[in-house]
Amino acid sequence: MSSTTHDVVEAEREWHRLDPRMLALNISVLAAPLAGFGVTAIVTGGNVPPGVFFSLLSVGAIFVVMMGVGLMRYATTRYRIGEERVELHAGLVFHRRLSIPRDRIRSVDLTANPLHRIFGLSVVKVGTGQNTTSADRSGELSLDAVRRERAEELRLELLRRSPVAATPVSGDTADDEPAARTTSPTEAPAAATGATAAETTIATMNWAWIRYAPLTGWTLVVAAIIVGGAGRVLDWTGVDPYESGLIMAVFTWVRQFSLVVVILVALAAVLVVGVIGATLIFIEGWWGFRLVRESGGSFRVRRGLLTTRSLSLEERRLRGVELVEGLGVRLAKGATTKAIAAGLATTSKDKNKEKDFLLPPAPREEAYRVSAEVLAEETTPLAVTGLARHPRAALRRRLFRAIVPVLLLAAVLAVVRSAVSWMGWLPSWVPPVSLLLLLATIPLAFDAYRNLGHTLAGRYLLARHGTVARHTVALRRTGIIGWTVSRTFFQRRSGLATIAATTGAGSGAYRVYDVDESTGLTFAEQAVPDLLTPFLERDGG
Amino acid sequence: MLASRTDAGWNERVNTTTVRLRPPRHLVERRAVRLWTAQALALVVPPALVLGVLTALLAPARLWLGVGLLVVLLFGLPYIFVMPHWRFRVHRWEATDDAVYTASGWLFQEWRVAPMSRIQTVDSVRGPLQRLFRLASVTVTTASAAGALKIEGLDQGVAKDLVERLTEVTQATPGDAT
């Protein structure tokens, strides 16, 4: 594909293919097993067990199949950017024809993992405001992958509705990509060179924020992966721990210390690894972070060290912001900020991709400042105080959830220990000691109750909940497209309800949990006048 | 049915009037009870049968299989005999000129409101079991990813009319409903 900028302008309505270099991405399948093979060869001194050869063979077979599939995908995928619509044709057996009206495009997301970057490629995802819960994900158009420069051209092209003067893009991204290109059909390509950026920076990286990294959930996740992964690696390399001299030597050395010391040291080691891992993940994810407002009325978030991510979303698709405070980060007065925007619907598949993050974990004040600027408000609605508290029954529900599972756990452990013969190894003090969990869960229940709240703040609906991760949502009242009131059996008995404002953005529904039914309905009625009114009945007093 | 016991002192805004959701105007078809019973039977009977046969045949594991069977019956029998009637009392729907309003559920109940101007698609579904009872369900989607409004257990004719009416109204509304 030799498309220079000239070609793009002239071939505006031509069909384009993906970049053939996408086929090279398949070597990633081979990398991990080959590395495992190498480790096995070293550990066993060249005496590789036959099982490992077989798994290597099967991986080779998978590689061949994937190359075949990739070739097919390359041969059958083509896309076209027309005046009115963006079209994608793909697939041979399951032929898929996707046609998206250009005015439905809400966001353009460019991602390049290290492998993509080696080959100079980028994945382009075009988000629309469609309901993406359906299995076929028909709302999303994805080009995996195209040339990096082409991706940047597409981004500018797709977010521009009417052809205007070329908007040059500054080349100051972390990887110093010369991204300045024009894509406007009416403008000569020469216009792009040498011009300055027509964008205003809202926030950039402040490396002091790295102090929040060990406080994020990643520390625990990494620690869990290390513990769980160690066994997997042994299994994978085909090394029997009881036969490897090296590992047995380590075991013998460890056993001279007392069990308590070994456990404490192991825990500390795992924790240190977790902290290092969380810090590395933070650095990788937020390297070169920059949030800017572009001249065309859109925001752009760029970040990433190895995998570079670029997300552009239209300002008029913004429906609100969400503040997420994990327990550790919250104790350090920090928070992460997310955009609630149409076209950024977070399906369960994308949930952990942090696509909608506007800001890394940062001091709450910074989160407030950035959210105010993004929402174009004087002060951020997120900082509004005096949220209406929820009924005492909501606390009872939280205490029930904190206490009953722990009691059940203790009871089950006690019964199992005495009734099931092969569980006899369980020390007798385990069931009563498990009750100590209550020391953690009961305070969390009180905190969860204290965090419940809702209010109206000007153009926004404000709702807060959660303890391990406290969520504060500021949703534009004009973005609310319906209500869902849900009540479990126990909520009905205590006069409570969970009221969700549905919206065509973010997770699709933002909830006010365990509010008094009458208060909550009045609140919903005030938030969006007239919508709920015909379905309410009042009895006075 | 919705009698609420409020702890008024704990709310900052103390309301002297109580506000409740009124049930939507239309009941679903009486035949829906049979549909829900059939669905419950399809869910409960196979595992109960398997566990029952195994309990009879495998003497050594009789205790644990028996416990399993008991648990399945403990939850399954009320599900077969209570759930359909309970659902029938809750499930209701209504479509005004401005909005669609539905109520559904039994132990867990849900009321949903979507304004006409925000409706994106309207579908009618007739599964094989539903066809057996001459029933259909209507699904109304909005731009929200949090799920659609679903009206189950409508008469096929009623469902057809409803889909036609809703399609007409939503097509007359400009904009892309986000």
GROMACS .gro file of N, CA, C and O in nm, chain B residues 8-94:
model
  348
  549ALA      N    1  -3.824   0.866   5.804
  549ALA     CA    2  -3.828   1.001   5.751
  549ALA      C    3  -3.718   1.089   5.810
  549ALA      O    4  -3.660   1.172   5.742
  550GLY      N    5  -3.688   1.070   5.936
  550GLY     CA    6  -3.591   1.155   6.001
  550GLY      C    7  -3.453   1.150   5.937
  550GLY      O    8  -3.372   1.241   5.955
  551TRP      N    9  -3.428   1.046   5.860
  551TRP     CA   10  -3.295   1.031   5.801
  551TRP      C   11  -3.282   1.096   5.666
  551TRP      O   12  -3.177   1.097   5.606
  552ASN      N   13  -3.390   1.148   5.613
  552ASN     CA   14  -3.379   1.216   5.486
  552ASN      C   15  -3.367   1.364   5.510
  552ASN      O   16  -3.433   1.420   5.596
  553GLU      N   17  -3.281   1.428   5.430
  553GLU     CA   18  -3.267   1.572   5.448
  553GLU      C   19  -3.392   1.643   5.399
  553GLU      O   20  -3.434   1.742   5.456
  554ARG      N   21  -3.447   1.591   5.288
  554ARG     CA   22  -3.574   1.648   5.243
  554ARG      C   23  -3.684   1.559   5.297
  554ARG      O   24  -3.702   1.448   5.251
  555VAL      N   25  -3.755   1.607   5.396
  555VAL     CA   26  -3.862   1.527   5.451
  555VAL      C   27  -3.989   1.558   5.372
  555VAL      O   28  -4.031   1.672   5.362
  556ASN      N   29  -4.045   1.455   5.313
  556ASN     CA   30  -4.166   1.476   5.235
  556ASN      C   31  -4.287   1.441   5.320
  556ASN      O   32  -4.289   1.339   5.387
  557THR      N   33  -4.385   1.527   5.310
  557THR     CA   34  -4.506   1.495   5.383
  557THR      C   35  -4.596   1.406   5.297
  557THR      O   36  -4.673   1.327   5.350
  558THR      N   37  -4.583   1.415   5.164
  558THR     CA   38  -4.659   1.326   5.079
  558THR      C   39  -4.569   1.211   5.036
  558THR      O   40  -4.452   1.229   5.012
  559THR      N   41  -4.630   1.093   5.027
  559THR     CA   42  -4.553   0.979   4.976
  559THR      C   43  -4.579   0.966   4.827
  559THR      O   44  -4.693   0.978   4.782
  560VAL      N   45  -4.473   0.943   4.753
  560VAL     CA   46  -4.484   0.926   4.609
  560VAL      C   47  -4.456   0.781   4.577
  560VAL      O   48  -4.363   0.722   4.632
  561ARG      N   49  -4.539   0.723   4.494
  561ARG     CA   50  -4.519   0.584   4.452
  561ARG      C   51  -4.533   0.573   4.302
  561ARG      O   52  -4.597   0.657   4.239
  562LEU      N   53  -4.478   0.466   4.245
  562LEU     CA   54  -4.505   0.435   4.105
  562LEU      C   55  -4.640   0.367   4.101
  562LEU      O   56  -4.666   0.275   4.178
  563ARG      N   57  -4.726   0.413   4.009
  563ARG     CA   58  -4.850   0.339   3.994
  563ARG      C   59  -4.825   0.227   3.894
  563ARG      O   60  -4.738   0.239   3.808
  564PRO      N   61  -4.900   0.116   3.907
  564PRO     CA   62  -4.877   0.007   3.811
  564PRO      C   63  -4.915   0.052   3.670
  564PRO      O   64  -5.010   0.129   3.655
  565PRO      N   65  -4.842   0.007   3.568
  565PRO     CA   66  -4.883   0.037   3.430
  565PRO      C   67  -5.024  -0.015   3.403
  565PRO      O   68  -5.071  -0.107   3.470
  566ARG      N   69  -5.091   0.043   3.304
  566ARG     CA   70  -5.234   0.020   3.285
  566ARG      C   71  -5.271  -0.122   3.242
  566ARG      O   72  -5.371  -0.176   3.289
  567HIS      N   73  -5.193  -0.182   3.153
  567HIS     CA   74  -5.238  -0.308   3.093
  567HIS      C   75  -5.172  -0.430   3.156
  567HIS      O   76  -5.052  -0.434   3.174
  568LEU      N   77  -5.257  -0.531   3.184
  568LEU     CA   78  -5.206  -0.661   3.225
  568LEU      C   79  -5.154  -0.736   3.103
  568LEU      O   80  -5.189  -0.703   2.990
  569VAL      N   81  -5.071  -0.837   3.125
  569VAL     CA   82  -5.034  -0.923   3.013
  569VAL      C   83  -5.139  -1.033   3.001
  569VAL      O   84  -5.228  -1.043   3.086
  570GLU      N   85  -5.130  -1.117   2.898
  570GLU     CA   86  -5.229  -1.223   2.878
  570GLU      C   87  -5.226  -1.324   2.993
  570GLU      O   88  -5.119  -1.358   3.043
  571ARG      N   89  -5.342  -1.372   3.028
  571ARG     CA   90  -5.354  -1.476   3.131
  571ARG      C   91  -5.272  -1.601   3.090
  571ARG      O   92  -5.217  -1.671   3.172
  572ARG      N   93  -5.266  -1.626   2.957
  572ARG     CA   94  -5.193  -1.743   2.907
  572ARG      C   95  -5.045  -1.740   2.943
  572ARG      O   96  -4.977  -1.841   2.939
  573ALA      N   97  -4.994  -1.619   2.975
  573ALA     CA   98  -4.853  -1.606   3.008
  573ALA      C   99  -4.817  -1.692   3.129
  573ALA      O  100  -4.705  -1.741   3.141
  574VAL      N  101  -4.915  -1.713   3.220
  574VAL     CA  102  -4.889  -1.797   3.337
  574VAL      C  103  -4.849  -1.936   3.292
  574VAL      O  104  -4.754  -1.995   3.343
  575ARG      N  105  -4.921  -1.987   3.188
  575ARG     CA  106  -4.888  -2.121   3.138
  575ARG      C  107  -4.750  -2.121   3.073
  575ARG      O  108  -4.674  -2.216   3.086
  576LEU      N  109  -4.718  -2.012   3.001
  576LEU     CA  110  -4.586  -2.002   2.937
  576LEU      C  111  -4.476  -2.007   3.043
  576LEU      O  112  -4.379  -2.082   3.031
  577TRP      N  113  -4.492  -1.926   3.147
  577TRP     CA  114  -4.389  -1.921   3.251
  577TRP      C  115  -4.379  -2.054   3.324
  577TRP      O  116  -4.270  -2.096   3.361
  578THR      N  117  -4.495  -2.122   3.344
  578THR     CA  118  -4.491  -2.253   3.407
  578THR      C  119  -4.413  -2.351   3.320
  578THR      O  120  -4.328  -2.427   3.370
  579ALA      N  121  -4.440  -2.346   3.189
  579ALA     CA  122  -4.369  -2.435   3.097
  579ALA      C  123  -4.220  -2.408   3.101
  579ALA      O  124  -4.137  -2.501   3.104
  580GLN      N  125  -4.182  -2.279   3.104
  580GLN     CA  126  -4.040  -2.245   3.109
  580GLN      C  127  -3.976  -2.295   3.238
  580GLN      O  128  -3.864  -2.346   3.237
  581ALA      N  129  -4.049  -2.281   3.349
  581ALA     CA  130  -3.997  -2.326   3.478
  581ALA      C  131  -3.979  -2.477   3.478
  581ALA      O  132  -3.878  -2.530   3.527
  582LEU      N  133  -4.078  -2.548   3.420
  582LEU     CA  134  -4.068  -2.694   3.412
  582LEU      C  135  -3.946  -2.736   3.332
  582LEU      O  136  -3.871  -2.825   3.371
  583ALA      N  137  -3.924  -2.667   3.219
  583ALA     CA  138  -3.811  -2.700   3.133
  583ALA      C  139  -3.679  -2.680   3.207
  583ALA      O  140  -3.579  -2.746   3.179
  584LEU      N  141  -3.679  -2.588   3.302
  584LEU     CA  142  -3.556  -2.559   3.375
  584LEU      C  143  -3.534  -2.656   3.491
  584LEU      O  144  -3.422  -2.699   3.517
  585VAL      N  145  -3.643  -2.694   3.559
  585VAL     CA  146  -3.629  -2.770   3.683
  585VAL      C  147  -3.633  -2.921   3.660
  585VAL      O  148  -3.557  -2.996   3.721
  586VAL      N  149  -3.722  -2.966   3.570
  586VAL     CA  150  -3.746  -3.109   3.557
  586VAL      C  151  -3.622  -3.188   3.516
  586VAL      O  152  -3.590  -3.290   3.579
  587PRO      N  153  -3.546  -3.146   3.412
  587PRO     CA  154  -3.431  -3.228   3.372
  587PRO      C  155  -3.330  -3.254   3.485
  587PRO      O  156  -3.299  -3.372   3.511
  588PRO      N  157  -3.280  -3.150   3.556
  588PRO     CA  158  -3.184  -3.182   3.664
  588PRO      C  159  -3.247  -3.266   3.775
  588PRO      O  160  -3.180  -3.355   3.830
  589ALA      N  161  -3.376  -3.241   3.806
  589ALA     CA  162  -3.441  -3.319   3.911
  589ALA      C  163  -3.450  -3.466   3.870
  589ALA      O  164  -3.425  -3.557   3.951
  590LEU      N  165  -3.485  -3.490   3.742
  590LEU     CA  166  -3.494  -3.628   3.692
  590LEU      C  167  -3.359  -3.698   3.700
  590LEU      O  168  -3.348  -3.810   3.750
  591VAL      N  169  -3.255  -3.630   3.651
  591VAL     CA  170  -3.121  -3.689   3.650
  591VAL      C  171  -3.079  -3.724   3.792
  591VAL      O  172  -3.035  -3.837   3.820
  592LEU      N  173  -3.096  -3.628   3.883
  592LEU     CA  174  -3.056  -3.652   4.022
  592LEU      C  175  -3.139  -3.764   4.084
  592LEU      O  176  -3.087  -3.848   4.158
  593GLY      N  177  -3.269  -3.766   4.051
  593GLY     CA  178  -3.357  -3.869   4.106
  593GLY      C  179  -3.314  -4.008   4.061
  593GLY      O  180  -3.301  -4.101   4.143
  594VAL      N  181  -3.288  -4.023   3.930
  594VAL     CA  182  -3.246  -4.153   3.876
  594VAL      C  183  -3.114  -4.197   3.939
  594VAL      O  184  -3.098  -4.311   3.982
  595LEU      N  185  -3.019  -4.101   3.947
  595LEU     CA  186  -2.889  -4.135   4.003
  595LEU      C  187  -2.901  -4.174   4.150
  595LEU      O  188  -2.834  -4.267   4.196
  596THR      N  189  -2.988  -4.103   4.225
  596THR     CA  190  -3.008  -4.137   4.366
  596THR      C  191  -3.058  -4.280   4.380
  596THR      O  192  -3.016  -4.355   4.469
  597ALA      N  193  -3.148  -4.318   4.289
  597ALA     CA  194  -3.205  -4.453   4.295
  597ALA      C  195  -3.101  -4.559   4.259
  597ALA      O  196  -3.100  -4.668   4.316
  598LEU      N  197  -3.011  -4.525   4.163
  598LEU     CA  198  -2.920  -4.626   4.110
  598LEU      C  199  -2.790  -4.638   4.188
  598LEU      O  200  -2.739  -4.748   4.207
  599LEU      N  201  -2.733  -4.523   4.229
  599LEU     CA  202  -2.600  -4.525   4.290
  599LEU      C  203  -2.610  -4.528   4.443
  599LEU      O  204  -2.617  -4.423   4.506
  600ALA      N  205  -2.609  -4.646   4.499
  600ALA     CA  206  -2.625  -4.658   4.644
  600ALA      C  207  -2.513  -4.588   4.722
  600ALA      O  208  -2.543  -4.521   4.821
  601PRO      N  209  -2.385  -4.601   4.682
  601PRO     CA  210  -2.280  -4.542   4.766
  601PRO      C  211  -2.290  -4.390   4.777
  601PRO      O  212  -2.256  -4.333   4.881
  602ALA      N  213  -2.334  -4.322   4.669
  602ALA     CA  214  -2.338  -4.176   4.669
  602ALA      C  215  -2.477  -4.124   4.703
  602ALA      O  216  -2.509  -4.008   4.680
  603ARG      N  217  -2.562  -4.213   4.758
  603ARG     CA  218  -2.703  -4.180   4.776
  603ARG      C  219  -2.722  -4.055   4.863
  603ARG      O  220  -2.806  -3.970   4.833
  604LEU      N  221  -2.642  -4.043   4.968
  604LEU     CA  222  -2.659  -3.931   5.060
  604LEU      C  223  -2.643  -3.798   4.988
  604LEU      O  224  -2.731  -3.712   4.993
  605TRP      N  225  -2.529  -3.782   4.918
  605TRP     CA  226  -2.499  -3.652   4.855
  605TRP      C  227  -2.593  -3.623   4.739
  605TRP      O  228  -2.638  -3.510   4.721
  606LEU      N  229  -2.623  -3.726   4.658
  606LEU     CA  230  -2.717  -3.706   4.548
  606LEU      C  231  -2.855  -3.670   4.602
  606LEU      O  232  -2.923  -3.584   4.547
  607GLY      N  233  -2.892  -3.735   4.711
  607GLY     CA  234  -3.021  -3.706   4.773
  607GLY      C  235  -3.029  -3.562   4.821
  607GLY      O  236  -3.130  -3.494   4.800
  608VAL      N  237  -2.919  -3.517   4.883
  608VAL     CA  238  -2.915  -3.378   4.928
  608VAL      C  239  -2.931  -3.284   4.808
  608VAL      O  240  -3.006  -3.187   4.812
  609GLY      N  241  -2.858  -3.317   4.699
  609GLY     CA  242  -2.869  -3.236   4.577
  609GLY      C  243  -3.011  -3.232   4.525
  609GLY      O  244  -3.064  -3.124   4.494
  610LEU      N  245  -3.075  -3.348   4.521
  610LEU     CA  246  -3.213  -3.356   4.472
  610LEU      C  247  -3.306  -3.272   4.560
  610LEU      O  248  -3.392  -3.198   4.511
  611LEU      N  249  -3.283  -3.282   4.692
  611LEU     CA  250  -3.366  -3.207   4.786
  611LEU      C  251  -3.354  -3.057   4.762
  611LEU      O  252  -3.454  -2.983   4.762
  612VAL      N  253  -3.229  -3.012   4.741
  612VAL     CA  254  -3.206  -2.869   4.718
  612VAL      C  255  -3.276  -2.825   4.589
  612VAL      O  256  -3.342  -2.721   4.586
  613VAL      N  257  -3.263  -2.907   4.483
  613VAL     CA  258  -3.326  -2.872   4.355
  613VAL      C  259  -3.478  -2.861   4.374
  613VAL      O  260  -3.541  -2.766   4.326
  614LEU      N  261  -3.536  -2.955   4.449
  614LEU     CA  262  -3.681  -2.953   4.468
  614LEU      C  263  -3.722  -2.837   4.558
  614LEU      O  264  -3.825  -2.774   4.536
  615LEU      N  265  -3.639  -2.808   4.658
  615LEU     CA  266  -3.669  -2.701   4.753
  615LEU      C  267  -3.685  -2.568   4.680
  615LEU      O  268  -3.773  -2.488   4.710
  616PHE      N  269  -3.594  -2.542   4.583
  616PHE     CA  270  -3.604  -2.417   4.507
  616PHE      C  271  -3.693  -2.434   4.384
  616PHE      O  272  -3.760  -2.341   4.342
  617GLY      N  273  -3.694  -2.553   4.326
  617GLY     CA  274  -3.763  -2.577   4.200
  617GLY      C  275  -3.915  -2.577   4.213
  617GLY      O  276  -3.984  -2.518   4.130
  618LEU      N  277  -3.967  -2.641   4.318
  618LEU     CA  278  -4.112  -2.652   4.329
  618LEU      C  279  -4.179  -2.516   4.348
  618LEU      O  280  -4.276  -2.484   4.276
  619PRO      N  281  -4.130  -2.432   4.441
  619PRO     CA  282  -4.189  -2.298   4.448
  619PRO      C  283  -4.174  -2.221   4.317
  619PRO      O  284  -4.264  -2.146   4.277
  620TYR      N  285  -4.060  -2.242   4.249
  620TYR     CA  286  -4.038  -2.173   4.122
  620TYR      C  287  -4.144  -2.212   4.021
  620TYR      O  288  -4.198  -2.128   3.950
  621ILE      N  289  -4.180  -2.342   4.018
  621ILE     CA  290  -4.280  -2.389   3.922
  621ILE      C  291  -4.420  -2.341   3.960
  621ILE      O  292  -4.498  -2.297   3.876
  622PHE      N  293  -4.451  -2.346   4.092
  622PHE     CA  294  -4.590  -2.323   4.131
  622PHE      C  295  -4.620  -2.179   4.173
  622PHE      O  296  -4.733  -2.134   4.163
  623VAL      N  297  -4.518  -2.107   4.222
  623VAL     CA  298  -4.543  -1.972   4.273
  623VAL      C  299  -4.503  -1.866   4.172
  623VAL      O  300  -4.578  -1.772   4.146
  624MET      N  301  -4.383  -1.881   4.113
  624MET     CA  302  -4.329  -1.776   4.026
  624MET      C  303  -4.426  -1.731   3.917
  624MET      O  304  -4.449  -1.610   3.902
  625PRO      N  305  -4.489  -1.824   3.840
  625PRO     CA  306  -4.573  -1.777   3.729
  625PRO      C  307  -4.688  -1.689   3.774
  625PRO      O  308  -4.717  -1.587   3.711
  626HIS      N  309  -4.752  -1.725   3.887
  626HIS     CA  310  -4.867  -1.646   3.933
  626HIS      C  311  -4.821  -1.513   3.988
  626HIS      O  312  -4.886  -1.410   3.969
  627TRP      N  313  -4.707  -1.516   4.060
  627TRP     CA  314  -4.651  -1.393   4.114
  627TRP      C  315  -4.617  -1.297   3.999
  627TRP      O  316  -4.652  -1.179   4.000
  628ARG      N  317  -4.551  -1.351   3.896
  628ARG     CA  318  -4.516  -1.269   3.779
  628ARG      C  319  -4.639  -1.206   3.717
  628ARG      O  320  -4.638  -1.088   3.682
  629PHE      N  321  -4.745  -1.285   3.707
  629PHE     CA  322  -4.866  -1.236   3.642
  629PHE      C  323  -4.923  -1.115   3.716
  629PHE      O  324  -4.981  -1.025   3.656
  630ARG      N  325  -4.905  -1.116   3.850
  630ARG     CA  326  -4.955  -1.002   3.927
  630ARG      C  327  -4.869  -0.879   3.907
  630ARG      O  328  -4.915  -0.766   3.928
  631VAL      N  329  -4.742  -0.897   3.871
  631VAL     CA  330  -4.649  -0.784   3.861
  631VAL      C  331  -4.639  -0.731   3.718
  631VAL      O  332  -4.641  -0.610   3.695
  632HIS      N  333  -4.628  -0.825   3.621
  632HIS     CA  334  -4.600  -0.784   3.483
  632HIS      C  335  -4.714  -0.700   3.425
  632HIS      O  336  -4.827  -0.745   3.417
  633ARG      N  337  -4.679  -0.578   3.386
  633ARG     CA  338  -4.777  -0.489   3.325
  633ARG      C  339  -4.706  -0.397   3.228
  633ARG      O  340  -4.585  -0.382   3.234
  634TRP      N  341  -4.782  -0.333   3.141
  634TRP     CA  342  -4.719  -0.242   3.045
  634TRP      C  343  -4.815  -0.131   3.007
  634TRP      O  344  -4.936  -0.140   3.028
  635GLU      N  345  -4.758  -0.028   2.948
  635GLU     CA  346  -4.837   0.087   2.908
  635GLU      C  347  -4.756   0.168   2.807
  635GLU      O  348  -4.635   0.182   2.820
   0.00000   0.00000   0.00000
